[in-house]
Short mmCIF file of C-alpha atoms and ligand atoms in Angstrom, two decimals:
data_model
loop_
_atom_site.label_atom_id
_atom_site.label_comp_id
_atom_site.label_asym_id
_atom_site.label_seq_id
_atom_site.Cartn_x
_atom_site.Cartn_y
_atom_site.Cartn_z
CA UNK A 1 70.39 101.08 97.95
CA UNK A 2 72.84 103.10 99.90
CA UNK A 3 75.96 103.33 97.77
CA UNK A 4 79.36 104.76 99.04
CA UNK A 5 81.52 105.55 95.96
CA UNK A 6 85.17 106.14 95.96
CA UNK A 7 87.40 108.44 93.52
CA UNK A 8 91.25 108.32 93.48
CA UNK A 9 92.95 110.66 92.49
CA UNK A 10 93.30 110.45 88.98
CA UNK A 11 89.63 110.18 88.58
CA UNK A 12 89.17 114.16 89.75
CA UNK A 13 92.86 114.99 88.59
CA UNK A 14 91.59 117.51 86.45
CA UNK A 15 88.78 120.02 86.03
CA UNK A 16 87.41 117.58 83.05
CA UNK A 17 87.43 114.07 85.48
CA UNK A 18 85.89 116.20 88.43
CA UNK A 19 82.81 116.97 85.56
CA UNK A 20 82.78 113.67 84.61
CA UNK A 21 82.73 112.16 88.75
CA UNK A 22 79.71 114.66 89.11
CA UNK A 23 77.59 113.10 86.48
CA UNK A 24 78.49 109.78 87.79
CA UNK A 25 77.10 110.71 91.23
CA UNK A 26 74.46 112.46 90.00
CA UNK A 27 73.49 109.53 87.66
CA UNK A 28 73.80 107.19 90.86
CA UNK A 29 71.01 109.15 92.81
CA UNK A 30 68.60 109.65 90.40
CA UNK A 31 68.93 105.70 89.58
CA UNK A 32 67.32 105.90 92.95
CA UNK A 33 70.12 105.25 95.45
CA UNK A 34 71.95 107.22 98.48
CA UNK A 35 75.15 108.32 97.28
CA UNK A 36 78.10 108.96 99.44
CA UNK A 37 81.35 109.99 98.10
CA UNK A 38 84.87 109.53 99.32
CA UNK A 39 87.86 111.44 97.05
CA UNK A 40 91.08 111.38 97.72
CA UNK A 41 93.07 114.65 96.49
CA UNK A 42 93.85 115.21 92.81
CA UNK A 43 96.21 113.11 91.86
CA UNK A 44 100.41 114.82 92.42
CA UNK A 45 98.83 117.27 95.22
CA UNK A 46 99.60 114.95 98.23
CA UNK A 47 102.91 114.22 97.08
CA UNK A 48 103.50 117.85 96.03
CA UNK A 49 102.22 118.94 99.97
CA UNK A 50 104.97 116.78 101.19
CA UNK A 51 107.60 118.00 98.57
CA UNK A 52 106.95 121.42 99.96
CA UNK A 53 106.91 120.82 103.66
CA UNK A 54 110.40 118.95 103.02
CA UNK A 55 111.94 121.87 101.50
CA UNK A 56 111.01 123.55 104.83
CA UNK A 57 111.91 121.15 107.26
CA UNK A 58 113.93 118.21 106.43
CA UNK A 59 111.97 116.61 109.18
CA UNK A 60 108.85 117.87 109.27
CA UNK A 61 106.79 117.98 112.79
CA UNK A 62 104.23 114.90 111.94
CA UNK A 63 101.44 116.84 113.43
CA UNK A 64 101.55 120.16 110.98
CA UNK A 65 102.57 117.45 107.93
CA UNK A 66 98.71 115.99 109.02
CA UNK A 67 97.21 119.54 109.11
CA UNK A 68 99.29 120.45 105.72
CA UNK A 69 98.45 117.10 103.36
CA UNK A 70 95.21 116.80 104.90
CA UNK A 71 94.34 120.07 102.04
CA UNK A 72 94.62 118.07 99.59
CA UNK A 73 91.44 116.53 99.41
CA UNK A 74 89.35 119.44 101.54
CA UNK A 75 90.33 120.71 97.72
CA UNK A 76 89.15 118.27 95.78
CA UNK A 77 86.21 117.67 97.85
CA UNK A 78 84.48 121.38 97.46
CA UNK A 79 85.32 121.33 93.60
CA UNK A 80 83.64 117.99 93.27
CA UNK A 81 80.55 119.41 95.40
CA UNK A 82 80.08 122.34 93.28
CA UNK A 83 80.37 120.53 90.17
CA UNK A 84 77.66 118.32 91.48
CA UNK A 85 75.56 121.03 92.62
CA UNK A 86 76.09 122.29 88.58
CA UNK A 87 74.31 119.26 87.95
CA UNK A 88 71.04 120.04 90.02
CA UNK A 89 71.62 117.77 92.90
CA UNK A 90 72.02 118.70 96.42
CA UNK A 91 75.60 117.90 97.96
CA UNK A 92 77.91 119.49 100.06
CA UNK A 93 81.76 118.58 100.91
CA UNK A 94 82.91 117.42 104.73
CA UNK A 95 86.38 117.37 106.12
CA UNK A 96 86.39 114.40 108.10
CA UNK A 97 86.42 116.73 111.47
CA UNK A 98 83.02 117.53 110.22
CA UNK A 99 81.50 113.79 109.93
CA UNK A 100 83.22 113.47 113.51
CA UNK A 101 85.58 110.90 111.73
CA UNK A 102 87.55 110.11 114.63
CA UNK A 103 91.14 108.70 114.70
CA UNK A 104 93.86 108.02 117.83
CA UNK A 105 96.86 110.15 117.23
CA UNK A 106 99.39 108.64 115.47
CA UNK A 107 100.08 111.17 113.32
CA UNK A 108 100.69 110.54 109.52
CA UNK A 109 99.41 106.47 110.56
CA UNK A 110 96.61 107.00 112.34
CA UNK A 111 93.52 104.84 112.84
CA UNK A 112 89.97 105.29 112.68
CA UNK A 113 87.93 105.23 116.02
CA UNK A 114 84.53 105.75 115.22
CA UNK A 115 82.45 108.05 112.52
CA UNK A 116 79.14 109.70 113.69
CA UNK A 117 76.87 107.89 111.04
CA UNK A 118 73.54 109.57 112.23
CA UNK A 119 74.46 112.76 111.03
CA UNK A 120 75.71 111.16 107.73
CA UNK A 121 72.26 109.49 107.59
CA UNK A 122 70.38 112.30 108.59
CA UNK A 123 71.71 114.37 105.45
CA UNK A 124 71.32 111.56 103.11
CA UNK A 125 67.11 111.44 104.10
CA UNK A 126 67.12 114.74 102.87
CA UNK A 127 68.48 113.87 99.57
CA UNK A 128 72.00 115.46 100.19
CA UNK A 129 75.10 113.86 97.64
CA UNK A 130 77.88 113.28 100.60
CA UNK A 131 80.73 114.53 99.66
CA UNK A 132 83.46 113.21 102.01
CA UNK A 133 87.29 113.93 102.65
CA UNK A 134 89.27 110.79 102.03
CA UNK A 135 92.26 110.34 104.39
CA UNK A 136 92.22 112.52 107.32
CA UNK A 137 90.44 112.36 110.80
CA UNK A 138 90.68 114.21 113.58
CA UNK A 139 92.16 112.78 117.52
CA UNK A 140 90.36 113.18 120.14
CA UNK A 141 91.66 116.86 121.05
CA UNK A 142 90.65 117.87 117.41
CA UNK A 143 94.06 117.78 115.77
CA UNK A 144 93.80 117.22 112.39
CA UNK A 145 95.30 113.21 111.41
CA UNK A 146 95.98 111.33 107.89
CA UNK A 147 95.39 107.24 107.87
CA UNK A 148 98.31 106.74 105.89
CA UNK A 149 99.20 106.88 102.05
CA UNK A 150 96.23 105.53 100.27
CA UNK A 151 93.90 106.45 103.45
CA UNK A 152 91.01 107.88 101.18
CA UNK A 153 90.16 103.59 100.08
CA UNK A 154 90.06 103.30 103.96
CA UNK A 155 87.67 106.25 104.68
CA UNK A 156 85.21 104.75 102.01
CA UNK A 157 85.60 101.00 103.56
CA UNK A 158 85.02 103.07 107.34
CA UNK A 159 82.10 104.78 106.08
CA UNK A 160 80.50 101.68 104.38
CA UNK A 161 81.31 99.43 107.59
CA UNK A 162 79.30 102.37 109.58
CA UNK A 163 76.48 102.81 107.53
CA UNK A 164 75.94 99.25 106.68
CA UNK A 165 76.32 100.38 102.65
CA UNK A 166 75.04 97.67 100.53
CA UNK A 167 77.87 98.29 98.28
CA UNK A 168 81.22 100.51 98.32
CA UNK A 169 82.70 101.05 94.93
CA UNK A 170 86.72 102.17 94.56
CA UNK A 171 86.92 103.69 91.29
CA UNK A 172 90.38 104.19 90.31
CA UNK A 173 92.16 103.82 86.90
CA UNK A 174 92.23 100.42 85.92
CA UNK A 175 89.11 98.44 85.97
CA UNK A 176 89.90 95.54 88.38
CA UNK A 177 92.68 94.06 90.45
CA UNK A 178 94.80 91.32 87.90
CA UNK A 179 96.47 88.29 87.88
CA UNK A 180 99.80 89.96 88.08
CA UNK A 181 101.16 93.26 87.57
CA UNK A 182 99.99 94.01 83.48
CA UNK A 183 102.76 96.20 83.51
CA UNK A 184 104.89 92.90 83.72
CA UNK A 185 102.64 89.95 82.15
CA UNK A 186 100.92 91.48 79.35
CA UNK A 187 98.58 88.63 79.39
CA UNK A 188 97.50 89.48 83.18
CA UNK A 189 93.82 88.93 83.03
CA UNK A 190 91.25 90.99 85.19
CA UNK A 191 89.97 89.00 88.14
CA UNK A 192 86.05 89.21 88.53
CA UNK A 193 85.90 88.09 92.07
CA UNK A 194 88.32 87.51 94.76
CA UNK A 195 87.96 86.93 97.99
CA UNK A 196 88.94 89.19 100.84
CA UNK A 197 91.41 86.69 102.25
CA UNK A 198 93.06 86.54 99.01
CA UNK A 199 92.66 90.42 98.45
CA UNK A 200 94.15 90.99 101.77
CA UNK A 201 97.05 89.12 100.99
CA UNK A 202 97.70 90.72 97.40
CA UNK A 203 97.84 94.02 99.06
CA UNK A 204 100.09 93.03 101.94
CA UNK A 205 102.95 91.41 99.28
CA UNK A 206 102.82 94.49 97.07
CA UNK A 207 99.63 94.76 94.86
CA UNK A 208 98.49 98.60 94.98
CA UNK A 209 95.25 98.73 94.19
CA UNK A 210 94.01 99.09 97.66
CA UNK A 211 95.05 99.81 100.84
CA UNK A 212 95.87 96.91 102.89
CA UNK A 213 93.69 98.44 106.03
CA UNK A 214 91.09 99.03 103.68
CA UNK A 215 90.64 95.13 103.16
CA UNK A 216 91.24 94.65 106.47
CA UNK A 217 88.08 96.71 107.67
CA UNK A 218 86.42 95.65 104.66
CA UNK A 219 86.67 91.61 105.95
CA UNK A 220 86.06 92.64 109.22
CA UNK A 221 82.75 94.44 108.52
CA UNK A 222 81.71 91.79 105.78
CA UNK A 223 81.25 95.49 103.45
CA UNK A 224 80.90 94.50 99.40
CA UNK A 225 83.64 96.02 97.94
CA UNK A 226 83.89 96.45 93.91
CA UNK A 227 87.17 98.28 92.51
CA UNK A 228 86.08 99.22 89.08
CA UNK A 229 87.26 102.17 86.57
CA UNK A 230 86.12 105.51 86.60
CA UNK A 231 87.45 106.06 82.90
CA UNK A 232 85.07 104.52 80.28
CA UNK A 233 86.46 102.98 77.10
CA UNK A 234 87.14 100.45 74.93
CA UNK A 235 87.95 97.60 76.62
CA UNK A 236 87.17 98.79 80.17
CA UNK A 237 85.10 96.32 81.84
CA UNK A 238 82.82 98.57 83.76
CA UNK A 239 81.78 95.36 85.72
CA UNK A 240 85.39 95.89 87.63
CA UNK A 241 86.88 93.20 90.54
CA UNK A 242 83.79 92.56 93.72
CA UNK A 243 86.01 91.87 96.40
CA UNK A 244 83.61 89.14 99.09
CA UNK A 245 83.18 86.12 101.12
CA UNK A 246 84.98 82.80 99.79
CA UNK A 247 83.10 80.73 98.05
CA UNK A 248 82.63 76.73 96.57
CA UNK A 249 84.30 78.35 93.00
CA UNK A 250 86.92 80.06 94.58
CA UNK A 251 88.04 77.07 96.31
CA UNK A 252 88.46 75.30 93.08
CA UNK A 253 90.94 77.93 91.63
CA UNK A 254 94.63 76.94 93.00
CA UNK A 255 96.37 80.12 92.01
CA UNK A 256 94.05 83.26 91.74
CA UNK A 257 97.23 85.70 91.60
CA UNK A 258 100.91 86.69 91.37
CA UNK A 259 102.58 89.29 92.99
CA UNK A 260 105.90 91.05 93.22
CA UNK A 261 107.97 93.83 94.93
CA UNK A 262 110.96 95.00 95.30
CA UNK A 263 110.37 97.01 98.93
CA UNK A 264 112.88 94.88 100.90
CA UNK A 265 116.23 94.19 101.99
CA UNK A 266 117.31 90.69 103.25
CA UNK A 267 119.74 90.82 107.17
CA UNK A 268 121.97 88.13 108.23
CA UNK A 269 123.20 87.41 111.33
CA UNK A 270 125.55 84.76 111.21
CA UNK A 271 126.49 82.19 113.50
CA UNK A 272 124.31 82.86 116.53
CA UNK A 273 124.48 81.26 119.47
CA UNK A 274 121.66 78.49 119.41
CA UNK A 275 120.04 78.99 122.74
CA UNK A 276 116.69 80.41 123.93
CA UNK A 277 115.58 84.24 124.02
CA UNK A 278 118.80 85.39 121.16
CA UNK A 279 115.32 85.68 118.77
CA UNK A 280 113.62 87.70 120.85
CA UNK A 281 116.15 90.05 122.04
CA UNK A 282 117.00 90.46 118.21
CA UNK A 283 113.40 90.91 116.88
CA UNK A 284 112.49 92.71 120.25
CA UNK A 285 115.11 95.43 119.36
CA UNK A 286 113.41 95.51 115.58
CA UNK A 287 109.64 95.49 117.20
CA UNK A 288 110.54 98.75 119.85
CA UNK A 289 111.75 100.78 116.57
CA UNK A 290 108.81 100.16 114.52
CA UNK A 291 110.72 98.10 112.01
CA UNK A 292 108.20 94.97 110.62
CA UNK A 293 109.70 92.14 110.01
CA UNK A 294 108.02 90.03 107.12
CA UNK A 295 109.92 86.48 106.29
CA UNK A 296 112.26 85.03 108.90
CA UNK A 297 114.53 81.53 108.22
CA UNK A 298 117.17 80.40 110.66
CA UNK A 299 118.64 77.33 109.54
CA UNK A 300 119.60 74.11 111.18
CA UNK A 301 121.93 73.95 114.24
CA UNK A 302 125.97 73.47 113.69
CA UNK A 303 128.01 73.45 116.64
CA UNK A 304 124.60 75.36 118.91
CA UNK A 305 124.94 78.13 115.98
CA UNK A 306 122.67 79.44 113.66
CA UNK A 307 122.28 81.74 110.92
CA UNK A 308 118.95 83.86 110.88
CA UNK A 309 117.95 85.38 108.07
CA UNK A 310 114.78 88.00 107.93
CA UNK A 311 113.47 90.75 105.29
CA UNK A 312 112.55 94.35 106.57
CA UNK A 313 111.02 96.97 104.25
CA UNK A 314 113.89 98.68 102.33
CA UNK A 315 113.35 101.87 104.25
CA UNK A 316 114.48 100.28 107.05
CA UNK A 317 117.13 98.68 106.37
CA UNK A 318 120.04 100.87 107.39
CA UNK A 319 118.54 101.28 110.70
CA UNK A 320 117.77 97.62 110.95
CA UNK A 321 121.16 97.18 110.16
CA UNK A 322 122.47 98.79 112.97
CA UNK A 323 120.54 97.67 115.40
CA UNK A 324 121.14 94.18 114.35
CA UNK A 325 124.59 94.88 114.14
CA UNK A 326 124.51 96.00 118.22
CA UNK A 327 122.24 92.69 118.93
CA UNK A 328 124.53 90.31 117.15
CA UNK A 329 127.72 92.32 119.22
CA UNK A 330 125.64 91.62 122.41
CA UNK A 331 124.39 88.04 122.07
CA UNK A 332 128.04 86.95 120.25
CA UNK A 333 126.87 86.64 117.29
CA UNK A 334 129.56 86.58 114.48
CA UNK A 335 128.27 89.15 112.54
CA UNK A 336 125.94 90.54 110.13
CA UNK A 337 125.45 91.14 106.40
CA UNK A 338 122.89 92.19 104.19
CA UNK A 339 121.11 92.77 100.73
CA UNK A 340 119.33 95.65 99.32
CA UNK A 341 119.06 94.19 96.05
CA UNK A 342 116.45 91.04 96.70
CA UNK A 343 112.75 90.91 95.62
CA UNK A 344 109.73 89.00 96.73
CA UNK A 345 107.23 86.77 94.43
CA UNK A 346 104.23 85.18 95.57
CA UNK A 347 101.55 83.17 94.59
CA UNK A 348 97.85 83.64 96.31
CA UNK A 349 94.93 81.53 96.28
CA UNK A 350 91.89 80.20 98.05
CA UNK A 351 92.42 76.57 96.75
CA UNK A 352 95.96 76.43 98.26
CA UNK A 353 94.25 75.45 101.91
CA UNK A 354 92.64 72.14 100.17
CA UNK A 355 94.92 70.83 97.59
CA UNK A 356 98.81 69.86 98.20
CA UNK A 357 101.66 70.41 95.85
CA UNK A 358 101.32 74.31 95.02
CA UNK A 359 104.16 75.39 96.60
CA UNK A 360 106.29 72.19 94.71
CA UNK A 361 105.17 73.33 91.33
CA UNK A 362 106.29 77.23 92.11
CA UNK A 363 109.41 76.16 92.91
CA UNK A 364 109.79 74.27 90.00
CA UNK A 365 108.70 76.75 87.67
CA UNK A 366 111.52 79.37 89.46
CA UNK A 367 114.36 76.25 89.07
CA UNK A 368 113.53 75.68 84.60
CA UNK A 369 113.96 79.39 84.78
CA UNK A 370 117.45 79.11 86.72
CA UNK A 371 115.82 81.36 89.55
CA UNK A 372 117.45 80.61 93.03
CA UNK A 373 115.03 80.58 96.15
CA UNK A 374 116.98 82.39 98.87
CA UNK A 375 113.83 82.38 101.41
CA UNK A 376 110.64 81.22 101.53
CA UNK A 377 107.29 82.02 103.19
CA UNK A 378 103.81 80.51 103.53
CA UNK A 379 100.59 80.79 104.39
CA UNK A 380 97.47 78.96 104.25
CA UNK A 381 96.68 80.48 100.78
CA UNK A 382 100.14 81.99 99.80
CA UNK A 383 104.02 81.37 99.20
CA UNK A 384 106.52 83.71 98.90
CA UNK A 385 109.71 83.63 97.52
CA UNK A 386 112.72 86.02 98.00
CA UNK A 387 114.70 85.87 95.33
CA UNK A 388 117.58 88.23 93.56
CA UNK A 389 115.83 91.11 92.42
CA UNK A 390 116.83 91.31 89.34
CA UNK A 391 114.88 88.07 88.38
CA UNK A 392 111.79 89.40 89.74
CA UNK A 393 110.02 90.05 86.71
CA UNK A 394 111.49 86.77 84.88
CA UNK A 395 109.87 84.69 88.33
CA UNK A 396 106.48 86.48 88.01
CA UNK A 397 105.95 85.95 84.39
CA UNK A 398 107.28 82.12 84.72
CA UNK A 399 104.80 81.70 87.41
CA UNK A 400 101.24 83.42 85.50
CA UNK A 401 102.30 81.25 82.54
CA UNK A 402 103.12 78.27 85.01
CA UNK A 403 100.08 78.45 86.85
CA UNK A 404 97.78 79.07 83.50
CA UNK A 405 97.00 82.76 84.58
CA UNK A 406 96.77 84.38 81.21
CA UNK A 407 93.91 84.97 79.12
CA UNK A 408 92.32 82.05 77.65
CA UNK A 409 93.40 81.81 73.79
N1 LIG B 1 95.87 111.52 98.93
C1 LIG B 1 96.37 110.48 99.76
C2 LIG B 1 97.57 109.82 99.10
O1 LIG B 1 98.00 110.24 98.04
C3 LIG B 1 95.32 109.49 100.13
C4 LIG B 1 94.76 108.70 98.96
O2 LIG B 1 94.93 109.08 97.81
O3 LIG B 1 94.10 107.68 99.21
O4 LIG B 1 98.11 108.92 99.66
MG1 MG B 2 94.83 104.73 96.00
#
């Protein structure tokens, strides 16, 4: 089998985990299979690269930020190679200029145009241990890019798409995505399989175990994705989460997850005049400043008025702020308020698209628990709720008990 194999960064934060990722790879090829590994860098050097290049510039030219964090993992690459190469096996480290890893050049966001696979293939027919640079690419002139925080789970996913990998493995440190945060529910229980739909959604409404492009690419390409630990243990299940196509079981499960953040800030414009194009001049001005726009309620008509109500991430907000500010000045609005303080709970699963009467039962649960429902969102297999934030953690709990989530007794 050809087997691309991810490490975060806590898995080769230190000299003892890089020892103990080499004898994993090692182990891996002599089982029989191609081996290809992704790192990212060890874990605090990223953030410490952009800690430093703040306390140069307190706005840092995007382009030398790429070239600075992008040394993170050309690091933790070469010490992982050599520590392989300890082992007897041949490998040898690439920055992702050298696997012609291409990206556009969005700078600090950019996204991955193509990867020269023969050469990757070529290497592994000799029996080389690939040992690849998570997170950086370079644009067509060469420039050196990152694919945004998390960017090393999207390299692996990129790499398995192009080489048709039968399997990509993320090993980070927890052994699976859960039912809800288990730094919130204790009783969050691993989930053993989950499909990409429902993975993609988790990620997008806060879950970090993998990057949401990472999914994306990884349903796109149809590429078997596991996320499994990279610490053994007691009570690690080395068998981890496979991420994969829907199917009949998965259907049958109503609620496969809960998930929570606290990212956003709510805007209200009130009283806008009810008449067509006020939307898109509003969320026109949002869209040209880069500002996404996740759940969006405008109430019923009173007098050809409206109040519209919409979450951006928290980041954002003062600058979404303004700009609504100058919208609702232009359009007459009567004026505009806002909420740092709100957070988001959701439910997500599969079984949602065939059965009625999920989203009746999570708002149930939130009213026993005195929880007020400020905005809500749906999919086909998700609802979200905005709530105040500082119920979030009461909501998600309510909702894994609710739902039957926890481990079975
Ligand atoms: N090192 C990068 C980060 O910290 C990329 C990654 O770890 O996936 O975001
Ligand atoms: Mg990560």
């Amino acid at each position: 089998m050809l087997i691309v194999q991810k490490y975060g960064g806590t898995s080769v934060g230190t000299v003892e985990r890089i020892h103990a990722v080499a004898r994993r790879c090692v182990q891996t090829q002599r089982e029989g299979h191609q081996v290809v590994v992704v790192a990212s860098a060890m874990s605090g050097e990223t953030n410490r690269l952009i800690g430093l290049a703040r306390q140069v510039s307190p706005d840092p030219n995007e382009r030398e930020l790429d070239a600075l964090v992008a040394t993170g993992e050309q690091q933790s690459v070469a010490l992982l190679a050599m520590a392989i190469r300890d082992q007897g096996a041949v490998a040898q480290s690439y920055t992702g200029g050298q696997i012609r890893l291409v990206t556009d050049n969005a700078f600090t966001k950019a996204r991955i145009r193509s990867i020269d696979e023969e050469m990757i293939r070529s290497r592994l027919r000799q029996g080389e241990i690939l040992v690849i640079a998570g997170f950086q690419g370079v644009d067509p002139e060469g420039n050196v890019t990152t694919l945004g925080r998390g960017g090393s789970d999207t390299t692996a996913v990129a790499v398995a798409a192009a080489l048709k990998a039968d399997r990509c493995d993320i090993y980070t440190d927890v052994d699976g995505v859960y039912t809800a945060d288990p730094n919130v529910v204790s009783g969050a229980r691993k989930i053993d399989r989950i499909s990409y739909e429902e993975m993609l959604e988790l990620a997008s409404l806060g879950a970090k175990v993998l990057q949401l492009r990472s999914v994306e690419l990884a349903l796109k390409y149809k590429v078997p994705l596991r996320v499994v630990s990279s610490f053994d243990g007691p009570g690690v299940d080395p068998q981890g989460t496979l991420v994969c196509e829907e199917d009949a079981m998965m259907e049958k499960v109503l609620v496969t997850g809960v998930s929570h953040s606290k990212s956003d800030a709510r805007i209200t414009v009130r009283a806008v005049p009810d008449k067509p194009g006020v939307a898109a001049r509003l969320f026109g001005a949002l869209a040209e400043a880069n500002i996404s726009v996740d759940v969006i309620v405008q109430t019923a008509s009173v007098d050809h008025r409206t109040d519209l109500s919409f979450t951006v991430p928290r980041s954002d907000h003062a600058k979404a702020l303004k700009l609504s500010g100058e919208v609702a000045t232009a359009v007459g609005a009567s004026g505009v308020e806002s909420d740092e303080r709100i957070g988001k709970v959701s439910i997500v699963g599969a079984g949602m698209r065939s059965h009625a009467g999920v989203a009746a039962q999570m708002f149930d649960l939130l009213a026993r628990e005195g929880v007020n429902i400020q905005m809500i969102s749906t999919s086909e297999i998700k609802v979200s709720c905005v709530i105040d934030e500082k119920y979030t953690e009461l909501a998600v709990r309510a909702l894994h008990d609710g739902f039957g989530l926890g481990k079975a007794a």
